[in-house]
Short mmCIF file of C-alpha atoms and ligand atoms in Angstrom, two decimals:
data_model
loop_
_atom_site.label_atom_id
_atom_site.label_comp_id
_atom_site.label_asym_id
_atom_site.label_seq_id
_atom_site.Cartn_x
_atom_site.Cartn_y
_atom_site.Cartn_z
CA MET A 1 -12.86 -17.42 0.94
CA SER A 2 -11.41 -13.99 0.48
CA PHE A 3 -13.69 -10.97 0.77
CA ILE A 4 -12.19 -8.92 -2.07
CA LYS A 5 -10.39 -10.77 -4.82
CA TYR A 6 -8.51 -9.37 -7.82
CA GLU A 7 -7.87 -12.11 -10.34
CA ALA A 8 -5.38 -11.58 -13.18
CA ILE A 9 -6.20 -7.89 -13.42
CA ASN A 10 -4.65 -5.77 -16.15
CA LYS A 11 -5.39 -2.15 -16.96
CA LYS A 12 -4.00 -0.61 -20.10
CA TYR A 13 -4.21 3.02 -21.20
CA GLN A 14 -3.22 3.33 -24.85
CA ASN A 15 -0.13 1.14 -24.92
CA LYS A 16 0.91 1.52 -21.31
CA TYR A 17 -0.04 -0.72 -18.42
CA ALA A 18 -1.32 1.14 -15.34
CA LEU A 19 -1.74 -2.24 -13.61
CA LYS A 20 -0.19 -5.51 -14.66
CA ASP A 21 -1.12 -9.02 -13.60
CA ILE A 22 -2.61 -8.11 -10.24
CA ASN A 23 -3.67 -11.07 -8.09
CA ILE A 24 -4.66 -10.44 -4.52
CA ASP A 25 -6.97 -11.82 -1.85
CA ILE A 26 -8.09 -9.39 0.81
CA ASP A 27 -9.80 -10.74 3.91
CA ARG A 28 -12.83 -9.20 5.55
CA TYR A 29 -12.07 -6.57 8.22
CA GLU A 30 -8.59 -5.80 6.95
CA PHE A 31 -7.34 -2.23 6.95
CA VAL A 32 -5.26 -2.25 3.77
CA THR A 33 -3.07 0.75 3.07
CA ILE A 34 -1.89 1.04 -0.52
CA ILE A 35 1.45 2.71 -0.95
CA GLY A 36 3.60 3.55 -3.95
CA GLN A 37 5.00 6.45 -5.93
CA SER A 38 2.89 8.86 -7.90
CA GLY A 39 1.73 7.13 -11.09
CA SER A 40 2.31 3.61 -9.73
CA GLY A 41 -1.35 2.64 -10.10
CA LYS A 42 -2.76 3.17 -6.60
CA THR A 43 -5.86 5.12 -7.63
CA THR A 44 -6.51 2.78 -10.54
CA PHE A 45 -6.33 -0.19 -8.16
CA LEU A 46 -8.71 1.47 -5.71
CA LYS A 47 -11.35 2.63 -8.19
CA MET A 48 -11.67 -0.86 -9.63
CA ALA A 49 -13.16 -2.07 -6.35
CA ASN A 50 -16.37 -0.15 -7.05
CA PHE A 51 -16.16 -0.34 -10.83
CA LEU A 52 -15.42 3.37 -11.30
CA ILE A 53 -12.55 2.07 -13.44
CA LYS A 54 -13.09 -1.10 -15.47
CA PRO A 55 -10.22 -3.55 -15.97
CA THR A 56 -8.89 -4.24 -19.46
CA SER A 57 -8.84 -7.89 -18.47
CA GLY A 58 -9.28 -9.98 -15.35
CA LYS A 59 -12.01 -10.21 -12.72
CA ILE A 60 -12.83 -8.72 -9.34
CA PHE A 61 -14.97 -10.51 -6.79
CA ILE A 62 -16.59 -9.10 -3.68
CA ASP A 63 -17.82 -11.69 -1.21
CA GLY A 64 -17.70 -14.26 -3.99
CA ASP A 65 -19.68 -12.24 -6.54
CA ASP A 66 -18.10 -11.03 -9.78
CA ILE A 67 -18.62 -7.27 -9.51
CA THR A 68 -19.81 -7.05 -13.10
CA SER A 69 -22.85 -9.07 -11.94
CA ILE A 70 -23.66 -6.83 -8.95
CA ASP A 71 -26.27 -4.14 -9.48
CA GLU A 72 -24.38 -0.84 -9.79
CA ILE A 73 -26.46 1.04 -7.19
CA LYS A 74 -26.10 -1.81 -4.71
CA LEU A 75 -22.36 -1.84 -5.33
CA ARG A 76 -22.09 1.91 -4.69
CA ARG A 77 -24.05 1.56 -1.45
CA ASN A 78 -21.91 -1.29 -0.20
CA VAL A 79 -18.66 0.40 -1.14
CA GLY A 80 -18.18 3.88 0.35
CA TYR A 81 -15.72 6.23 -1.30
CA ALA A 82 -13.82 9.21 0.13
CA ILE A 83 -11.28 11.33 -1.70
CA GLN A 84 -8.88 14.07 -0.79
CA GLY A 85 -9.63 17.74 -0.80
CA ASN A 86 -12.79 19.61 -1.52
CA VAL A 87 -15.18 16.70 -1.28
CA LEU A 88 -18.30 18.31 0.17
CA PHE A 89 -21.17 19.68 -1.87
CA PRO A 90 -20.98 23.44 -1.20
CA HIS A 91 -24.70 24.07 -1.73
CA LEU A 92 -25.77 21.38 0.75
CA THR A 93 -25.70 21.78 4.53
CA ILE A 94 -23.37 19.67 6.65
CA GLY A 95 -26.34 17.49 7.64
CA GLU A 96 -27.37 17.02 4.00
CA ASN A 97 -23.80 16.23 3.05
CA ILE A 98 -23.56 13.52 5.70
CA SER A 99 -26.85 11.84 4.77
CA TYR A 100 -26.27 12.29 1.02
CA VAL A 101 -25.81 8.61 0.14
CA TYR A 102 -28.68 7.56 2.41
CA ASP A 103 -30.90 10.21 0.80
CA LEU A 104 -30.20 8.84 -2.68
CA SER A 105 -32.29 5.81 -1.86
CA HIS A 106 -34.60 7.04 0.91
CA LYS A 107 -37.08 9.88 1.21
CA ASP A 108 -37.32 10.02 4.98
CA LYS A 109 -36.08 13.46 6.13
CA LYS A 110 -36.42 12.68 9.82
CA THR A 111 -34.17 9.63 9.63
CA SER A 112 -31.66 11.59 7.50
CA ARG A 113 -31.39 14.13 10.24
CA GLN A 114 -30.96 11.46 12.90
CA ILE A 115 -28.17 9.92 10.86
CA ALA A 116 -26.49 13.30 10.48
CA LYS A 117 -26.73 13.94 14.22
CA LYS A 118 -25.30 10.54 15.08
CA TRP A 119 -22.35 11.13 12.74
CA LEU A 120 -21.65 14.61 14.06
CA ASP A 121 -21.14 12.92 17.44
CA ILE A 122 -18.91 10.23 15.99
CA ILE A 123 -16.66 12.75 14.23
CA ASP A 124 -16.60 15.06 17.25
CA LEU A 125 -18.37 18.03 15.70
CA ASP A 126 -20.91 20.02 17.67
CA GLN A 127 -24.58 19.37 16.77
CA SER A 128 -24.93 23.04 15.84
CA TYR A 129 -22.95 22.33 12.65
CA ILE A 130 -25.85 20.39 11.14
CA ASP A 131 -27.36 23.42 9.35
CA LYS A 132 -24.09 25.14 8.48
CA TYR A 133 -22.48 25.08 5.05
CA PRO A 134 -19.06 23.65 4.15
CA ASN A 135 -17.45 27.09 3.72
CA GLN A 136 -18.17 27.79 7.41
CA LEU A 137 -15.90 24.89 8.46
CA SER A 138 -12.12 24.51 8.63
CA GLY A 139 -10.34 22.14 6.25
CA GLY A 140 -9.96 19.51 8.95
CA GLN A 141 -13.62 19.74 9.90
CA GLN A 142 -14.65 19.40 6.25
CA GLN A 143 -12.46 16.33 5.94
CA ARG A 144 -14.20 14.82 8.99
CA VAL A 145 -17.58 15.46 7.37
CA GLY A 146 -16.28 13.86 4.16
CA ILE A 147 -15.39 10.74 6.12
CA ALA A 148 -18.80 10.74 7.81
CA ARG A 149 -20.46 11.00 4.40
CA SER A 150 -18.54 8.01 3.08
CA LEU A 151 -19.54 5.93 6.13
CA ALA A 152 -23.04 7.12 7.02
CA ASP A 153 -24.93 4.64 4.87
CA GLU A 154 -22.91 1.89 6.57
CA PRO A 155 -21.01 0.44 3.65
CA LYS A 156 -19.15 -2.78 4.29
CA ILE A 157 -16.15 -1.65 2.29
CA VAL A 158 -14.63 1.83 2.34
CA LEU A 159 -12.27 3.15 -0.31
CA MET A 160 -10.17 6.15 0.64
CA ASP A 161 -7.80 7.94 -1.74
CA GLU A 162 -5.32 10.07 0.20
CA PRO A 163 -8.20 11.39 2.29
CA PHE A 164 -5.93 13.26 4.71
CA GLY A 165 -3.60 14.70 2.10
CA ALA A 166 -4.89 18.25 2.34
CA VAL A 167 -4.84 18.82 6.11
CA ASP A 168 -2.14 19.97 8.54
CA ALA A 169 -0.04 17.48 10.51
CA ILE A 170 -1.90 17.74 13.82
CA THR A 171 -5.34 17.39 12.26
CA ARG A 172 -4.01 14.55 10.18
CA SER A 173 -2.81 12.69 13.22
CA SER A 174 -6.18 12.98 14.95
CA LEU A 175 -8.03 11.91 11.78
CA GLN A 176 -5.75 8.86 11.63
CA ASP A 177 -6.65 7.93 15.21
CA GLU A 178 -10.30 8.41 14.35
CA ILE A 179 -10.27 6.14 11.33
CA ILE A 180 -8.44 3.41 13.28
CA LYS A 181 -11.22 3.56 15.86
CA LEU A 182 -14.00 3.55 13.23
CA HIS A 183 -12.41 0.57 11.50
CA LYS A 184 -12.64 -1.39 14.76
CA ASP A 185 -15.99 -0.14 16.02
CA LEU A 186 -17.87 -0.46 12.72
CA LYS A 187 -16.12 -3.67 11.57
CA LEU A 188 -15.14 -2.13 8.25
CA THR A 189 -12.95 -3.40 5.48
CA ILE A 190 -10.87 -0.43 4.34
CA LEU A 191 -8.68 0.17 1.31
CA PHE A 192 -6.72 3.36 1.91
CA VAL A 193 -4.31 4.95 -0.59
CA THR A 194 -1.46 7.04 0.73
CA HIS A 195 2.01 8.02 -0.40
CA ASP A 196 3.10 8.56 3.21
CA ILE A 197 4.89 5.45 4.46
CA LYS A 198 4.48 6.44 8.10
CA GLU A 199 0.73 6.81 7.63
CA ALA A 200 0.64 3.48 5.77
CA PHE A 201 2.31 1.63 8.63
CA LYS A 202 0.38 3.39 11.38
CA LEU A 203 -3.06 2.53 9.98
CA ALA A 204 -2.69 -0.84 8.34
CA THR A 205 -3.42 -4.37 9.28
CA LYS A 206 -1.91 -5.12 5.84
CA VAL A 207 0.22 -2.93 3.60
CA LEU A 208 0.00 -3.28 -0.18
CA ILE A 209 3.09 -1.94 -1.91
CA ILE A 210 2.61 -1.14 -5.59
CA ASN A 211 5.47 -0.29 -7.92
CA GLU A 212 4.97 0.50 -11.62
CA GLY A 213 1.61 -1.24 -11.75
CA LYS A 214 2.76 -4.42 -10.01
CA ILE A 215 2.42 -5.73 -6.48
CA GLU A 216 5.80 -5.64 -4.72
CA GLN A 217 4.57 -7.00 -1.40
CA TYR A 218 1.32 -7.50 0.51
CA ASP A 219 1.72 -8.30 4.16
CA SER A 220 1.34 -7.02 7.72
CA PRO A 221 3.50 -4.03 8.68
CA GLU A 222 5.47 -6.31 11.03
CA ASN A 223 6.21 -8.92 8.37
CA ILE A 224 7.20 -6.29 5.83
CA GLN A 225 9.62 -4.80 8.34
CA LYS A 226 10.98 -8.22 9.26
CA SER A 227 11.33 -9.49 5.72
CA PRO A 228 11.12 -6.94 2.92
CA ASN A 229 11.09 -9.02 -0.27
CA SER A 230 12.76 -6.63 -2.71
CA LYS A 231 15.22 -3.79 -3.03
CA TYR A 232 12.30 -1.45 -3.67
CA VAL A 233 10.65 -2.37 -0.37
CA LYS A 234 13.94 -2.02 1.51
CA GLU A 235 14.34 1.50 0.15
CA LEU A 236 10.79 2.34 1.13
CA LEU A 237 11.52 1.13 4.66
CA GLU A 238 14.51 3.45 4.86
CA GLN A 239 12.06 6.33 4.45
CA TYR A 240 10.02 4.84 7.28
CA TYR A 241 12.97 4.73 9.67
CA GLU A 242 14.13 8.24 8.75
P1 LIG B 301 -1.36 6.83 -8.63
O1 LIG B 301 -2.71 6.94 -8.02
O2 LIG B 301 -0.50 5.78 -8.01
O3 LIG B 301 -0.64 8.14 -8.67
P2 LIG B 301 -2.82 6.22 -11.07
O4 LIG B 301 -3.50 4.94 -10.75
O5 LIG B 301 -3.62 7.45 -11.03
O6 LIG B 301 -1.51 6.37 -10.16
O7 LIG B 301 -2.18 6.10 -12.53
C1 LIG B 301 -1.39 5.01 -12.95
C2 LIG B 301 -0.89 5.25 -14.36
O8 LIG B 301 -1.97 5.27 -15.27
C3 LIG B 301 -0.17 6.58 -14.53
O9 LIG B 301 0.90 6.40 -15.43
C4 LIG B 301 -1.22 7.47 -15.14
O10 LIG B 301 -0.63 8.47 -15.92
C5 LIG B 301 -2.01 6.50 -15.99
N1 LIG B 301 -3.42 6.89 -16.13
C6 LIG B 301 -4.31 7.00 -15.11
N2 LIG B 301 -5.53 7.38 -15.57
C7 LIG B 301 -5.39 7.53 -16.90
C8 LIG B 301 -6.28 7.90 -17.96
N3 LIG B 301 -7.57 8.18 -17.72
N4 LIG B 301 -5.79 7.95 -19.23
C9 LIG B 301 -4.51 7.64 -19.48
N5 LIG B 301 -3.62 7.28 -18.55
C10 LIG B 301 -4.03 7.23 -17.27
MG1 LIG B 302 -3.68 8.59 -7.13
#
């Protein structure tokens, strides 16, 4: 049985389809990168997995359960979410940012702090950062904290929408290595939107190529390279080999 299933999903805004007839089965522990042009439906696809966007028609299942039947708070706890850019709460310390999701459902300050400390280690930030504020950190450091925040309550599924879009190339490369390691170590299932084909192929166990609201191809990076199944995918690969 697939872990995340989209069944006959359509999403319409006014008279235009953002997603059309999406059917996909995603296995547990996959690292799925979602690639496509701006406006192709990547974010819409992603946000449906935690019901931030509701389909016009069709159903989504997580671990066999129709997500409309899962308690919304439970869904949010099981599905972490990280977005690009200025994601931290400026008035909360780094420690409070990291334990934010945990703190929503727990009142235990001591454990919160332990969680924050553990995650500072994982993301390679000195423990002294725990009581600092986001504006005292570099963009790359803030992005690391954003990732820690999306993972600290140990969600089974992590949604990431161009999380490394706002950082320089070197920081980006080290964040990519970090997320590959976290995916393995924490046994996560990740859906990761990017418009960078090189990033998509570096990170993925499976690449999902979306074009104008439809799935062009969903397969391992190797299989896509071996047998691209459309002109669109071939052209995308040319960018990869550039
Ligand atoms: P991507 O993330 O690939 O850039 P999106 O999923 O954000 O694309 O958007 C897909 C399409 O849906 C685009 O044409 C976009 O303009 C449209 N769209 C997205 N959100 C809305 C909205 N709230 N209202 C109307 N149209 C929208
Ligand atoms: Mg988007």
